[in-house]
Short mmCIF file of C-alpha atoms in Angstrom, two decimals:
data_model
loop_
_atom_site.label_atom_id
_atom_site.label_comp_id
_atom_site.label_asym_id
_atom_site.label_seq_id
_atom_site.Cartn_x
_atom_site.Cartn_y
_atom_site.Cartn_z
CA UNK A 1 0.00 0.00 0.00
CA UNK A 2 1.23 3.56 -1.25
CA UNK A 3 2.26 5.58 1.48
CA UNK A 4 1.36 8.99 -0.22
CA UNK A 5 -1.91 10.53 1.02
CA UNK A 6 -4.52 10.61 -1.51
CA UNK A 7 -5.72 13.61 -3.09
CA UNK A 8 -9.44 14.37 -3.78
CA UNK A 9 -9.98 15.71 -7.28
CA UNK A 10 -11.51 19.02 -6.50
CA UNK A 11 -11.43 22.39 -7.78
CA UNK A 12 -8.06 23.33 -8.86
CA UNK A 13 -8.08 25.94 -6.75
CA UNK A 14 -9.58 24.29 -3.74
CA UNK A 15 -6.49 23.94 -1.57
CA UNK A 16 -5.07 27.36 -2.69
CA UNK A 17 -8.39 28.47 -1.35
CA UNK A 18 -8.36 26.32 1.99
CA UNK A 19 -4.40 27.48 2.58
CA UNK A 20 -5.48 30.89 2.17
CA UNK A 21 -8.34 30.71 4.79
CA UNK A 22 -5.85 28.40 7.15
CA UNK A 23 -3.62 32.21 6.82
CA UNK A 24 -6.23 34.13 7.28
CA UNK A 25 -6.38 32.71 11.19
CA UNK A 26 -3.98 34.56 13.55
CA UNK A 27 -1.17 33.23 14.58
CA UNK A 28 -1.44 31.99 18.41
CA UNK A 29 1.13 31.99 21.22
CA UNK A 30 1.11 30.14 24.27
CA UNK A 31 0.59 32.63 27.35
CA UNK A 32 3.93 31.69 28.29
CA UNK A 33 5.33 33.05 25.00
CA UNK A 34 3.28 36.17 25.35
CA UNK A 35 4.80 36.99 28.71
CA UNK A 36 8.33 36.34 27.51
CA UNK A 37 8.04 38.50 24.78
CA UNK A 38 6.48 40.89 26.83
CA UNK A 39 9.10 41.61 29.52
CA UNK A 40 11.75 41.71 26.25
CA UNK A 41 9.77 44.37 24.85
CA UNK A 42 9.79 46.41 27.85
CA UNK A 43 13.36 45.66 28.46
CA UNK A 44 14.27 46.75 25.18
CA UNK A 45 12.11 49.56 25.59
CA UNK A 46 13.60 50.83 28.93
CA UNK A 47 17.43 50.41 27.47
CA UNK A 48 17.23 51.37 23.81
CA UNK A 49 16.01 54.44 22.30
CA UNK A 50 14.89 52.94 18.83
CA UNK A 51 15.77 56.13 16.91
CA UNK A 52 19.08 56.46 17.73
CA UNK A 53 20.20 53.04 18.57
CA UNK A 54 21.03 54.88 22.40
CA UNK A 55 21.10 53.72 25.91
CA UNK A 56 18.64 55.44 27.87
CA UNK A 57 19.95 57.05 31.09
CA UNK A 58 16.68 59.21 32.22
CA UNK A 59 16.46 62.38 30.10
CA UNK A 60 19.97 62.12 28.22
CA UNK A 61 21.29 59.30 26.14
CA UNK A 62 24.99 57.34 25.72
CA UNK A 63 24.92 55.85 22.62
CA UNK A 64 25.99 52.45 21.78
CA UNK A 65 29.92 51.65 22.37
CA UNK A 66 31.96 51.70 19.13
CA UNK A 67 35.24 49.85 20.04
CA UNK A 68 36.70 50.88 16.39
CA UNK A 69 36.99 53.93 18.35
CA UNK A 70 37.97 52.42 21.65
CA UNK A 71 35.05 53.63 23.39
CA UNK A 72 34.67 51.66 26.38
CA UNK A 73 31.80 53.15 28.46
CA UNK A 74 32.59 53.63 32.74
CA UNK A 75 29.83 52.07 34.84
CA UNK A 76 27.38 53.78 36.80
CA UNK A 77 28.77 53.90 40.22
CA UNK A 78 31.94 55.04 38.03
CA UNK A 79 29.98 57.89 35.92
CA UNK A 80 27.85 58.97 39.23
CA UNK A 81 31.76 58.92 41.55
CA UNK A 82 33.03 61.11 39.00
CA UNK A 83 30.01 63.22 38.59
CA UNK A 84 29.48 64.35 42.30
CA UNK A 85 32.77 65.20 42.16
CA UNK A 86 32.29 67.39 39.70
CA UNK A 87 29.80 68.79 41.36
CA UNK A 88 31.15 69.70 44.07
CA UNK A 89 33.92 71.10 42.50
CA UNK A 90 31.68 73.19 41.12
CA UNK A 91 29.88 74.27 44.25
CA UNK A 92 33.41 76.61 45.13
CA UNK A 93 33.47 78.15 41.69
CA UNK A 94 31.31 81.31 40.96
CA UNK A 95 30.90 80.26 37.51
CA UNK A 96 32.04 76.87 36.55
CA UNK A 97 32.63 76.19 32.95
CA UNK A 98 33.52 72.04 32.63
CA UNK A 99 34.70 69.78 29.74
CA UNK A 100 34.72 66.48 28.83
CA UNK A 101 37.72 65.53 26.96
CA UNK A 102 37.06 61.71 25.08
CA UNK A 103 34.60 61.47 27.75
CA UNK A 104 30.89 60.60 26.94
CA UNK A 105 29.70 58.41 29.92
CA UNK A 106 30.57 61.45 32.24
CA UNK A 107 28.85 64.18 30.38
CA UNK A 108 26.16 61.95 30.41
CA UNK A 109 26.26 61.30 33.86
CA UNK A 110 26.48 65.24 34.52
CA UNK A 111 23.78 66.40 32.40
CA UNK A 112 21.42 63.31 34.72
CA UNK A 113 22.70 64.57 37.50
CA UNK A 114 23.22 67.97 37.49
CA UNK A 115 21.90 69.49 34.46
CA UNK A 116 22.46 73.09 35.82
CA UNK A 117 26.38 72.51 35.37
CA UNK A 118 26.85 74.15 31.78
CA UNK A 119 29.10 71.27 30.35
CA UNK A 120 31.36 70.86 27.02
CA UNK A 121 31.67 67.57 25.55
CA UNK A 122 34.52 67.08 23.35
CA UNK A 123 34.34 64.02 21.11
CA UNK A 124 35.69 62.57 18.05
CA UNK A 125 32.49 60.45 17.76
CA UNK A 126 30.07 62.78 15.56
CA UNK A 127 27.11 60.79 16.38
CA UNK A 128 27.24 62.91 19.76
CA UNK A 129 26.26 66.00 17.51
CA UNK A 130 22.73 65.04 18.96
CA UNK A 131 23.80 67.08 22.04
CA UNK A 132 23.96 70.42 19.98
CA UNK A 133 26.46 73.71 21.11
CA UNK A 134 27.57 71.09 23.70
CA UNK A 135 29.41 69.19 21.58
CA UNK A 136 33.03 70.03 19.69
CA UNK A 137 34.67 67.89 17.71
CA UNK A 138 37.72 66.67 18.90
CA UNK A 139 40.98 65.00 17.49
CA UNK A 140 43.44 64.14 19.56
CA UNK A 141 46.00 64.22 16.47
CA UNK A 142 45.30 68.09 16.09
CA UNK A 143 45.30 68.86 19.82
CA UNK A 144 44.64 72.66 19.63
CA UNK A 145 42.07 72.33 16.59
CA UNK A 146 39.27 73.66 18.64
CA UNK A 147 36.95 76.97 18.77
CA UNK A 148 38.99 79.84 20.69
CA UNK A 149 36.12 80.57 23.46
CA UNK A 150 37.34 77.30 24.77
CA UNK A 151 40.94 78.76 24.95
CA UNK A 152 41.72 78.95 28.88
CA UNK A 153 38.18 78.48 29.85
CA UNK A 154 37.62 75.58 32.05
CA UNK A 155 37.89 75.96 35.84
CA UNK A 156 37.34 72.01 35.25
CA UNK A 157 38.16 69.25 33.05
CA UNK A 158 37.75 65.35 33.21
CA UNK A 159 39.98 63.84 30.66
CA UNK A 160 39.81 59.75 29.31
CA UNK A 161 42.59 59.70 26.50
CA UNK A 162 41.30 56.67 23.90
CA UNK A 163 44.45 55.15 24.15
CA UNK A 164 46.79 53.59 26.57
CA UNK A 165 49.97 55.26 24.40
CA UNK A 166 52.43 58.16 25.58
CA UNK A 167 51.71 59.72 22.25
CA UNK A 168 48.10 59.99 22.85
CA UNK A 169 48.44 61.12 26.60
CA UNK A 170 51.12 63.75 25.50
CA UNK A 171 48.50 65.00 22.98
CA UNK A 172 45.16 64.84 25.24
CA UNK A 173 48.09 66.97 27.90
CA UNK A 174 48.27 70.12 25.05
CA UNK A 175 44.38 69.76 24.78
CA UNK A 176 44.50 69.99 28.40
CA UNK A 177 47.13 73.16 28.74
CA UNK A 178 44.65 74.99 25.85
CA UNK A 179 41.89 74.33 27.93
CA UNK A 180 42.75 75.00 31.25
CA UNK A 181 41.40 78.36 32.99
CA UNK A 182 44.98 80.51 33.93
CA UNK A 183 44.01 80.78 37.45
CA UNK A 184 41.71 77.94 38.90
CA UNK A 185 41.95 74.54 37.31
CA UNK A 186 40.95 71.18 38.23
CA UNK A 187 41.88 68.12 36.53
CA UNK A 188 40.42 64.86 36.57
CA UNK A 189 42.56 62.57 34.20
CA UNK A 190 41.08 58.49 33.86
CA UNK A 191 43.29 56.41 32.56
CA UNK A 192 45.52 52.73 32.93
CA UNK A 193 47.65 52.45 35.31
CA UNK A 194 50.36 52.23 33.27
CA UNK A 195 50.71 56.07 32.37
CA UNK A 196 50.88 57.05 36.27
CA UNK A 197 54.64 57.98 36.33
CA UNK A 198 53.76 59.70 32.33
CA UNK A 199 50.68 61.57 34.26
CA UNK A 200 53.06 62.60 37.12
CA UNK A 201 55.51 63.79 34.79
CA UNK A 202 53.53 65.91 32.36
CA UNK A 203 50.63 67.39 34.17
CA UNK A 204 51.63 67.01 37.75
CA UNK A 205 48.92 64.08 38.94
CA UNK A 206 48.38 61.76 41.55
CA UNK A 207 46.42 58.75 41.71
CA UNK A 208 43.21 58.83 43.90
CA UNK A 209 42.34 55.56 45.84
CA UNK A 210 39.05 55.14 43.96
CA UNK A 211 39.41 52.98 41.25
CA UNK A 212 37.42 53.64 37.82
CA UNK A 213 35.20 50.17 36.18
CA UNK A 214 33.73 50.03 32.73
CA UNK A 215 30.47 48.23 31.83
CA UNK A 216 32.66 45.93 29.48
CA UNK A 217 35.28 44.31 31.65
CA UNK A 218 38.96 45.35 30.44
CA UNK A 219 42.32 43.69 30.88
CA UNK A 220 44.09 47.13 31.77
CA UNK A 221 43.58 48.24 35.32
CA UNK A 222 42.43 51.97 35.30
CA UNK A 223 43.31 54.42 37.62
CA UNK A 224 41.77 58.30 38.41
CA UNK A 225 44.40 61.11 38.53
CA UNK A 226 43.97 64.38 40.14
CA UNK A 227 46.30 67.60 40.45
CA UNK A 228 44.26 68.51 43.05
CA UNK A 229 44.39 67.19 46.43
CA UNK A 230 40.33 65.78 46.82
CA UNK A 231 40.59 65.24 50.91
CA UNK A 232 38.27 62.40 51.76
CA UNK A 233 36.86 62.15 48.29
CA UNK A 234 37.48 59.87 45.98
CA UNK A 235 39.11 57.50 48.57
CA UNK A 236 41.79 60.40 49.26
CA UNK A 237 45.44 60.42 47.07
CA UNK A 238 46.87 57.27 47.56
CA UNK A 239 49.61 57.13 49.44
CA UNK A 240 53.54 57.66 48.06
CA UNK A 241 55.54 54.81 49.25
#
């Protein structure tokens, strides 16, 4: 006996027509599905801002890391550390004027947190043009290629050179001397470890005890630099031995 299933000889266009009505039925998904999908959607929805492909933090937005560009985004406790610093730097200056050098997560972080703190972030990444007058693009090839209202005008700057190189912390260190207001300056510098006696040498900093983390996990060990003495914040300066 013929395994094949029999046909009935109907209208040619019987079983187009009973295929079609089998589509027309929605499809259904168990209520298990449903709630998976469900808590994605919202999760997606609470992290991702579909038109820009950004990660929601409140009222401001950090786009997506781009590690062609060695962007490696701090974590929160990181970005919100840095940021009350920041502020309260700010709360001894009459009129504060702050940059972010290579930077995002804490601009980010500041504009959350204290959104009253006017705020400069320079960036190579254009996609931060989003973020209008507050953003200048920056190369750290052409250190002193930037608008001259910026020259001398921060009472504060937090610097995160994209690489671990002298050449690139020797460059971000003229961006730095352009910047920096004549008179009252305050330097936060992030970076590895491994340019602490470069940092100490060029710009006069000292690691703090509190040690900077990144969402992504990295091999280097970072450290946060100061040429400012923070007292009990930021774990203190760490100790010479």
């Amino acid at each position: 006996m013929s395994s094949e299933k029999t046909i009935p000889n109907t209208h040619p266009h019987s079983l187009e027509e009973e295929e079609e009505e089998e589509d027309d039925d929605p499809p259904m998904l168990s209520s298990q599905a449903i709630e998976a999908l469900r808590e994605l959607l919202t999760e997606q929805n609470r992290t991702i801002d579909t038109d820009t492909g950004a990660t929601a933090v409140d009222d401001v937005a950090l786009l997506t890391e781009d590690w062609r560009m060695s962007q490696f985004w701090y974590d929160r406790e990181t970005a919100e550390t840095v940021a009350r610093e920041v502020h309260a730097l700010c709360s001894s200056i009459q009129s504060p004027s702050v940059a972010c050098l290579a930077c995002p997560t804490l601009y980010v972080y500041l504009k959350k947190l204290h959104p009253d703190i006017p705020v400069q972030l320079l960036e190579y990444d254009k996609r931060f043009e989003k973020y209008g007058s507050e953003f200048t693009f920056y190369d750290y090839n052409e250190p002193e290629e930037l608008p001259s209202k910026l020259k001398h005008a921060c009472q504060i700057v937090i610097a995160d050179p994209p690489y671990l190189s002298k050449e690139c912390l020797d460059k971000v260190a003229q961006t730095i001397s352009f910047l920096a207001h004549p008179e009252d300056f305050h330097l936060l510098l992030l970076t590895g470890e491994v340019q602490k006696d470069r940092a100490a040498e060029l710009l006069g900093l000292r690691p703090c005890q509190f040690r900077p983390q990144h969402s992504s996990k990295l091999g280097n060990e970072f450290r946060l630099f100061t040429n400012y003495d923070p007292g009990m914040r930021l774990g203190g300066w760490e100790q010479e031995q």
